Amino acid sequence: MTGAPSYPAAHARLLAYMKAHGLKLTRQREQILEAFLGAEKHVGVEELLGLVRRLQPGIGHATVYRTMKLFVDSGIATERKFSEGATLYEPEDGGHHHHDHLICTRCGTIVEWENEAIEELQEQVARQHGFVLTDHKMELYGLCSNCQKKA
Amino acid sequence: MTGAPSYPAAHARLLAYMKAHGLKLTRQREQILEAFLGAEKHVGVEELLGLVRRLQPGIGHATVYRTMKLFVDSGIATERKFSEGATLYEPEDGGHHHHDHLICTRCGTIVEWENEAIEELQEQVARQHGFVLTDHKMELYGLCSNCQKKA
DNA sequence: GTCACTGCAAAGCCTTTGCACTGTG
DNA sequence: CACAGTGCAAAGGCTTTGCAGTGAC
């Protein structure tokens, strides 16, 4: 813990967003940011809370929920609601290349992938129905190679 | 209201499932089935409850929840959890052709579509990562043509 | 008659909100 | 020092569960 942010790009983006909106950078927000980016996978609020509490035992649910919402608004995080249970968050890297998920229904492994051809077909489908696309969500569920062996 | 089921195929499938599992066909279940299939679109529990209460004012939430779960297990219904709010159900027609959804983020209209090419690409993606696909879920969000005009 | 089903109300998740206190800018 | 942010606990949706009474088989 040097005090220097480990993720300068995200940190900068957050600062810019906050400045633009008259918000404040608090210790909690910095710590949540570090924990969130350090996790390097999809994290839920409960898990994040656990991570941050190592540094900041008194922090409450509400703060994490509110902060993650802030991160989403500032473009640092994306919210994912998978089929089961609670919302997970993942870092939104600056480059806007969208990706989707492949999820093992047995062990819960999540693999990220992207496919330009599918994206184009999606646009096509939307156009055919007179829609303008703003977003999409695609999850493939199956068994990963490990779990196939075990099954 | 003749007493004869309006949807003999689904009715039969439900009967078979119940017989096989030692379950009982109650008035409530029949009425929920009629209301569900009659809706001909994605319905949530609350809406279904409203429909069924016209016939059966005293029916409770829990019964509808439990019955929809039964319908899902028996293969009559599919559960869909879209990004916002509550679970919706839709009839699972005997033919297994999968379809996905296009959802207007302004008025909530849901359009069903299917695209063979996308399905194939999905299989390809899964294979590339060593997965065997069992299911998927794809939702496109955007503005329908009506809402584009208004916006 | 049995045993599954029902309706009600209570409890369970996850998430949001209200409020008095705190701390950033 | 103003006003956004925090922590707590309470309240909110949606869904599930426990229980005593009911009704299908």
PDB file of C-alpha atoms in Angstrom, chain A residues 7 12 35 43 46 48 66 86 98 108 112-113 131-132 138 149 151:
ATOM      1  CA  TYR A   7      -4.715   1.164 -11.774  1.00  0.00           C
ATOM      2  CA  ALA A  12      -8.105   8.814 -13.658  1.00  0.00           C
ATOM      3  CA  ALA A  35     -10.327  -4.478  -4.604  1.00  0.00           C
ATOM      4  CA  VAL A  43     -17.188 -10.217  -8.415  1.00  0.00           C
ATOM      5  CA  GLU A  46     -20.672  -9.784  -0.993  1.00  0.00           C
ATOM      6  CA  LEU A  48     -16.115  -7.351  -2.745  1.00  0.00           C
ATOM      7  CA  ARG A  66     -23.632   2.695  -4.112  1.00  0.00           C
ATOM      8  CA  ALA A  86     -26.843 -11.897  -7.412  1.00  0.00           C
ATOM      9  CA  HIS A  98     -17.845  -5.831 -26.233  1.00  0.00           C
ATOM     10  CA  GLY A 108     -19.192 -22.012 -12.560  1.00  0.00           C
ATOM     11  CA  GLU A 112     -15.067 -14.326 -21.905  1.00  0.00           C
ATOM     12  CA  TRP A 113     -15.163 -14.241 -25.648  1.00  0.00           C
ATOM     13  CA  PHE A 131     -35.040  -1.783 -33.759  1.00  0.00           C
ATOM     14  CA  VAL A 132     -31.976   0.293 -33.044  1.00  0.00           C
ATOM     15  CA  MET A 138     -25.446 -13.248 -24.542  1.00  0.00           C
ATOM     16  CA  LYS A 149     -14.202 -35.500 -18.149  1.00  0.00           C
ATOM     17  CA  ALA A 151     -19.183 -36.241 -15.851  1.00  0.00           C
TER      18      ALA A 151
END
